[in-house]
């Protein structure tokens, strides 16, 4: 799975590319939520809606490409 930015178009939104498909997601939302809102199933273990994101289990790691650079990030943080 890969996600990256492709620029902003609508106010309050950011354009990203998820697995090769462009998507418009709210600015400031966690990547995990953006992926799930766009139909991508991301497994989690330590993530819970009532807890502060900690990023300790690493189960939700995804590849992000930005500015030609790729890195692995926890999507929940
Ligand atoms: S769900 Fe545990 S690090 Fe993201």
Short mmCIF file of N, CA, C and O and ligand atoms in Angstrom, two decimals:
data_model
loop_
_atom_site.label_atom_id
_atom_site.label_comp_id
_atom_site.label_asym_id
_atom_site.label_seq_id
_atom_site.Cartn_x
_atom_site.Cartn_y
_atom_site.Cartn_z
N UNK A 1 0.84 -1.17 0.00
CA UNK A 1 0.00 0.00 0.00
C UNK A 1 0.89 1.23 0.00
O UNK A 1 1.87 1.30 0.70
N UNK A 2 0.56 2.22 -0.80
CA UNK A 2 1.34 3.45 -0.84
C UNK A 2 0.40 4.63 -0.89
O UNK A 2 -0.67 4.57 -1.48
N UNK A 3 0.79 5.71 -0.24
CA UNK A 3 0.02 6.95 -0.28
C UNK A 3 0.99 8.09 -0.44
O UNK A 3 2.12 8.04 0.02
N UNK A 4 0.56 9.15 -1.10
CA UNK A 4 1.41 10.31 -1.27
C UNK A 4 0.56 11.52 -1.54
O UNK A 4 -0.63 11.42 -1.83
N UNK A 5 1.16 12.72 -1.43
CA UNK A 5 0.41 13.93 -1.69
C UNK A 5 0.53 14.31 -3.15
O UNK A 5 1.52 14.05 -3.79
N UNK A 6 -0.51 14.93 -3.68
CA UNK A 6 -0.47 15.39 -5.07
C UNK A 6 -0.87 16.86 -5.16
O UNK A 6 -1.12 17.35 -6.23
N UNK A 7 -0.92 17.56 -4.02
CA UNK A 7 -1.26 18.98 -4.01
C UNK A 7 -2.64 19.22 -3.45
O UNK A 7 -3.43 18.31 -3.30
N UNK A 8 -2.95 20.49 -3.10
CA UNK A 8 -4.25 20.83 -2.52
C UNK A 8 -5.12 21.50 -3.57
O UNK A 8 -4.65 22.25 -4.39
N UNK A 9 -6.44 21.20 -3.56
CA UNK A 9 -7.36 21.82 -4.52
C UNK A 9 -8.50 22.52 -3.81
O UNK A 9 -8.75 23.67 -4.02
N UNK A 10 -9.23 21.81 -2.94
CA UNK A 10 -10.37 22.40 -2.25
C UNK A 10 -9.93 22.90 -0.87
O UNK A 10 -9.08 22.29 -0.24
N UNK A 11 -10.51 24.03 -0.40
CA UNK A 11 -10.16 24.53 0.94
C UNK A 11 -10.48 23.49 2.00
O UNK A 11 -11.54 22.86 1.96
N UNK A 12 -9.55 23.29 2.92
CA UNK A 12 -9.77 22.32 3.97
C UNK A 12 -9.54 20.89 3.54
O UNK A 12 -9.71 19.97 4.33
N UNK A 13 -9.17 20.71 2.30
CA UNK A 13 -8.94 19.36 1.76
C UNK A 13 -7.52 19.28 1.22
O UNK A 13 -6.93 20.28 0.85
N UNK A 14 -7.02 18.06 1.17
CA UNK A 14 -5.73 17.81 0.54
C UNK A 14 -5.90 16.65 -0.42
O UNK A 14 -6.67 15.72 -0.14
N UNK A 15 -5.24 16.76 -1.54
CA UNK A 15 -5.31 15.68 -2.55
C UNK A 15 -4.17 14.72 -2.30
O UNK A 15 -3.02 15.13 -2.20
N UNK A 16 -4.50 13.45 -2.16
CA UNK A 16 -3.48 12.43 -2.01
C UNK A 16 -3.73 11.31 -3.00
O UNK A 16 -4.82 11.22 -3.57
N UNK A 17 -2.73 10.49 -3.21
CA UNK A 17 -2.86 9.34 -4.09
C UNK A 17 -2.73 8.09 -3.23
O UNK A 17 -1.74 7.93 -2.52
N UNK A 18 -3.75 7.26 -3.27
CA UNK A 18 -3.77 6.02 -2.49
C UNK A 18 -3.76 4.85 -3.45
O UNK A 18 -4.71 4.66 -4.21
N UNK A 19 -2.69 4.11 -3.43
CA UNK A 19 -2.56 2.95 -4.33
C UNK A 19 -2.85 3.34 -5.78
O UNK A 19 -3.53 2.62 -6.49
N UNK A 20 -2.36 4.52 -6.18
CA UNK A 20 -2.50 4.96 -7.56
C UNK A 20 -3.78 5.68 -7.89
O UNK A 20 -3.98 6.10 -9.02
N UNK A 21 -4.67 5.85 -6.90
CA UNK A 21 -5.96 6.50 -7.13
C UNK A 21 -6.01 7.81 -6.35
O UNK A 21 -5.74 7.84 -5.15
N UNK A 22 -6.34 8.93 -7.04
CA UNK A 22 -6.41 10.23 -6.37
C UNK A 22 -7.62 10.28 -5.45
O UNK A 22 -8.70 9.78 -5.79
N UNK A 23 -7.42 10.91 -4.29
CA UNK A 23 -8.50 11.06 -3.32
C UNK A 23 -8.37 12.43 -2.66
O UNK A 23 -7.27 12.95 -2.50
N UNK A 24 -9.50 13.01 -2.30
CA UNK A 24 -9.53 14.28 -1.59
C UNK A 24 -9.93 13.99 -0.15
O UNK A 24 -11.00 13.43 0.10
N UNK A 25 -9.06 14.35 0.80
CA UNK A 25 -9.32 14.04 2.21
C UNK A 25 -9.21 15.31 3.03
O UNK A 25 -8.52 16.25 2.64
N UNK A 26 -9.90 15.37 4.17
CA UNK A 26 -9.82 16.57 5.01
C UNK A 26 -8.40 16.79 5.51
O UNK A 26 -7.72 15.85 5.91
N UNK A 27 -7.95 18.05 5.46
CA UNK A 27 -6.62 18.40 5.97
C UNK A 27 -6.59 18.13 7.47
O UNK A 27 -7.53 18.44 8.19
N UNK A 28 -5.51 17.53 7.94
CA UNK A 28 -5.33 17.30 9.37
C UNK A 28 -5.84 15.97 9.87
O UNK A 28 -5.61 15.61 11.02
N UNK A 29 -6.53 15.21 9.02
CA UNK A 29 -7.03 13.91 9.44
C UNK A 29 -5.84 12.92 9.45
O UNK A 29 -4.90 13.05 8.67
N UNK A 30 -5.88 11.98 10.37
CA UNK A 30 -4.84 10.96 10.38
C UNK A 30 -4.91 10.14 9.10
O UNK A 30 -5.99 9.89 8.57
N UNK A 31 -3.74 9.71 8.63
CA UNK A 31 -3.68 8.91 7.41
C UNK A 31 -4.53 7.66 7.53
O UNK A 31 -5.19 7.26 6.56
N UNK A 32 -4.55 7.05 8.68
CA UNK A 32 -5.37 5.85 8.90
C UNK A 32 -6.83 6.13 8.55
O UNK A 32 -7.47 5.35 7.84
N UNK A 33 -7.36 7.24 9.04
CA UNK A 33 -8.76 7.57 8.77
C UNK A 33 -8.97 7.87 7.29
O UNK A 33 -9.97 7.46 6.70
N UNK A 34 -8.02 8.58 6.68
CA UNK A 34 -8.13 8.89 5.25
C UNK A 34 -8.15 7.62 4.43
O UNK A 34 -8.92 7.49 3.48
N UNK A 35 -7.32 6.66 4.79
CA UNK A 35 -7.28 5.40 4.06
C UNK A 35 -8.59 4.64 4.24
O UNK A 35 -9.18 4.15 3.27
N UNK A 36 -9.05 4.56 5.46
CA UNK A 36 -10.29 3.83 5.73
C UNK A 36 -11.48 4.50 5.06
O UNK A 36 -12.37 3.83 4.54
N UNK A 37 -11.51 5.83 5.06
CA UNK A 37 -12.60 6.55 4.41
C UNK A 37 -12.63 6.29 2.90
O UNK A 37 -13.65 6.51 2.24
N UNK A 38 -11.48 5.87 2.37
CA UNK A 38 -11.39 5.59 0.94
C UNK A 38 -11.34 4.09 0.65
O UNK A 38 -10.83 3.67 -0.39
N UNK A 39 -11.85 3.30 1.58
CA UNK A 39 -12.04 1.88 1.33
C UNK A 39 -10.83 0.99 1.50
O UNK A 39 -10.86 -0.16 1.08
N UNK A 40 -9.76 1.53 2.09
CA UNK A 40 -8.56 0.71 2.30
C UNK A 40 -8.60 0.14 3.71
O UNK A 40 -8.69 0.89 4.69
N UNK A 41 -8.54 -1.15 3.81
CA UNK A 41 -8.54 -1.82 5.11
C UNK A 41 -7.12 -1.81 5.67
O UNK A 41 -6.21 -2.34 5.06
N UNK A 42 -6.95 -1.16 6.81
CA UNK A 42 -5.65 -1.10 7.47
C UNK A 42 -5.80 -1.76 8.85
O UNK A 42 -6.60 -1.30 9.66
N UNK A 43 -5.04 -2.80 9.11
CA UNK A 43 -5.14 -3.46 10.42
C UNK A 43 -4.52 -2.58 11.51
O UNK A 43 -3.57 -1.84 11.25
N UNK A 44 -5.10 -2.63 12.69
CA UNK A 44 -4.56 -1.89 13.84
C UNK A 44 -4.62 -2.79 15.07
O UNK A 44 -5.41 -3.73 15.13
N UNK A 45 -3.81 -2.45 16.03
CA UNK A 45 -3.84 -3.16 17.30
C UNK A 45 -3.93 -2.17 18.45
O UNK A 45 -4.82 -2.25 19.29
N UNK A 46 -3.02 -1.18 18.48
CA UNK A 46 -3.01 -0.24 19.61
C UNK A 46 -3.92 0.97 19.38
O UNK A 46 -4.13 1.75 20.30
N UNK A 47 -4.44 1.13 18.17
CA UNK A 47 -5.29 2.28 17.88
C UNK A 47 -6.69 2.07 18.46
O UNK A 47 -7.30 1.02 18.28
N UNK A 48 -7.18 3.09 19.16
CA UNK A 48 -8.55 3.07 19.67
C UNK A 48 -9.07 4.50 19.65
O UNK A 48 -8.35 5.43 20.03
N UNK A 49 -10.29 4.70 19.22
CA UNK A 49 -10.84 6.05 19.05
C UNK A 49 -10.86 6.86 20.34
O UNK A 49 -10.85 8.09 20.30
N UNK A 50 -10.89 6.22 21.48
CA UNK A 50 -10.95 6.94 22.76
C UNK A 50 -9.58 7.14 23.41
O UNK A 50 -9.51 7.69 24.51
N UNK A 51 -8.51 6.73 22.73
CA UNK A 51 -7.17 6.87 23.29
C UNK A 51 -6.33 7.81 22.43
O UNK A 51 -6.58 7.97 21.23
N UNK A 52 -5.33 8.42 23.03
CA UNK A 52 -4.38 9.23 22.29
C UNK A 52 -3.50 8.31 21.45
O UNK A 52 -2.99 7.31 21.97
N UNK A 53 -3.32 8.62 20.14
CA UNK A 53 -2.50 7.75 19.30
C UNK A 53 -1.08 7.62 19.85
O UNK A 53 -0.45 8.62 20.20
N UNK A 54 -0.61 6.39 19.95
CA UNK A 54 0.72 6.15 20.49
C UNK A 54 1.69 5.56 19.47
O UNK A 54 2.90 5.72 19.58
N UNK A 55 1.18 4.82 18.49
CA UNK A 55 2.03 4.27 17.44
C UNK A 55 3.01 3.21 17.91
O UNK A 55 4.11 3.12 17.39
N UNK A 56 2.62 2.40 18.87
CA UNK A 56 3.57 1.45 19.44
C UNK A 56 3.55 0.07 18.78
O UNK A 56 4.57 -0.62 18.76
N UNK A 57 2.44 -0.37 18.22
CA UNK A 57 2.40 -1.75 17.70
C UNK A 57 2.95 -1.87 16.29
O UNK A 57 3.34 -2.95 15.88
N UNK A 58 2.94 -0.80 15.52
CA UNK A 58 3.47 -0.74 14.15
C UNK A 58 2.66 -1.57 13.15
O UNK A 58 3.10 -1.77 12.02
N UNK A 59 1.52 -2.05 13.54
CA UNK A 59 0.72 -2.89 12.65
C UNK A 59 0.14 -2.10 11.48
O UNK A 59 -0.10 -2.65 10.41
N UNK A 60 -0.04 -0.81 11.65
CA UNK A 60 -0.69 0.02 10.64
C UNK A 60 0.29 0.72 9.71
O UNK A 60 -0.09 1.65 9.01
N UNK A 61 1.54 0.28 9.68
CA UNK A 61 2.57 0.93 8.87
C UNK A 61 2.21 0.89 7.39
O UNK A 61 1.78 -0.14 6.87
N UNK A 62 2.37 2.04 6.73
CA UNK A 62 2.15 2.16 5.29
C UNK A 62 3.33 2.90 4.67
O UNK A 62 4.07 3.61 5.36
N UNK A 63 3.48 2.76 3.37
CA UNK A 63 4.54 3.47 2.66
C UNK A 63 3.98 4.80 2.16
O UNK A 63 2.91 4.84 1.55
N UNK A 64 4.71 5.89 2.41
CA UNK A 64 4.31 7.22 1.96
C UNK A 64 5.40 7.77 1.07
O UNK A 64 6.58 7.69 1.40
N UNK A 65 5.00 8.32 -0.09
CA UNK A 65 5.94 8.99 -0.98
C UNK A 65 5.59 10.46 -1.02
O UNK A 65 4.44 10.83 -1.28
N UNK A 66 6.57 11.29 -0.73
CA UNK A 66 6.36 12.74 -0.73
C UNK A 66 7.63 13.41 -1.22
O UNK A 66 8.71 13.16 -0.68
N UNK A 67 7.49 14.22 -2.25
CA UNK A 67 8.65 14.91 -2.80
C UNK A 67 9.69 13.95 -3.36
O UNK A 67 10.89 14.22 -3.29
N UNK A 68 9.23 12.81 -3.89
CA UNK A 68 10.14 11.84 -4.48
C UNK A 68 10.85 10.96 -3.47
O UNK A 68 11.68 10.14 -3.82
N UNK A 69 10.50 11.12 -2.20
CA UNK A 69 11.15 10.33 -1.15
C UNK A 69 10.13 9.38 -0.53
O UNK A 69 9.01 9.78 -0.22
N UNK A 70 10.51 8.14 -0.36
CA UNK A 70 9.61 7.15 0.23
C UNK A 70 10.03 6.83 1.64
O UNK A 70 11.23 6.75 1.93
N UNK A 71 9.04 6.64 2.51
CA UNK A 71 9.33 6.25 3.89
C UNK A 71 8.15 5.47 4.44
O UNK A 71 7.04 5.56 3.94
N UNK A 72 8.41 4.70 5.47
CA UNK A 72 7.38 3.92 6.13
C UNK A 72 6.91 4.71 7.36
O UNK A 72 7.75 5.20 8.13
N UNK A 73 5.59 4.85 7.52
CA UNK A 73 5.05 5.60 8.65
C UNK A 73 3.91 4.82 9.29
O UNK A 73 3.25 4.00 8.63
N UNK A 74 3.67 5.07 10.55
CA UNK A 74 2.48 4.51 11.18
C UNK A 74 1.30 5.40 10.78
O UNK A 74 1.30 6.59 11.02
N UNK A 75 0.31 4.81 10.16
CA UNK A 75 -0.82 5.61 9.64
C UNK A 75 -1.70 6.15 10.76
O UNK A 75 -2.43 7.11 10.55
N UNK A 76 -1.63 5.57 11.95
CA UNK A 76 -2.50 6.02 13.04
C UNK A 76 -1.95 7.25 13.75
O UNK A 76 -2.65 7.85 14.55
N UNK A 77 -0.71 7.61 13.47
CA UNK A 77 -0.12 8.78 14.16
C UNK A 77 0.19 9.90 13.20
O UNK A 77 0.76 10.89 13.53
S1 LIG B 1 -2.27 0.83 15.24
FE1 LIG B 1 -0.57 0.48 16.49
S2 LIG B 1 0.93 1.76 15.61
FE2 LIG B 1 -0.83 2.19 14.48
#
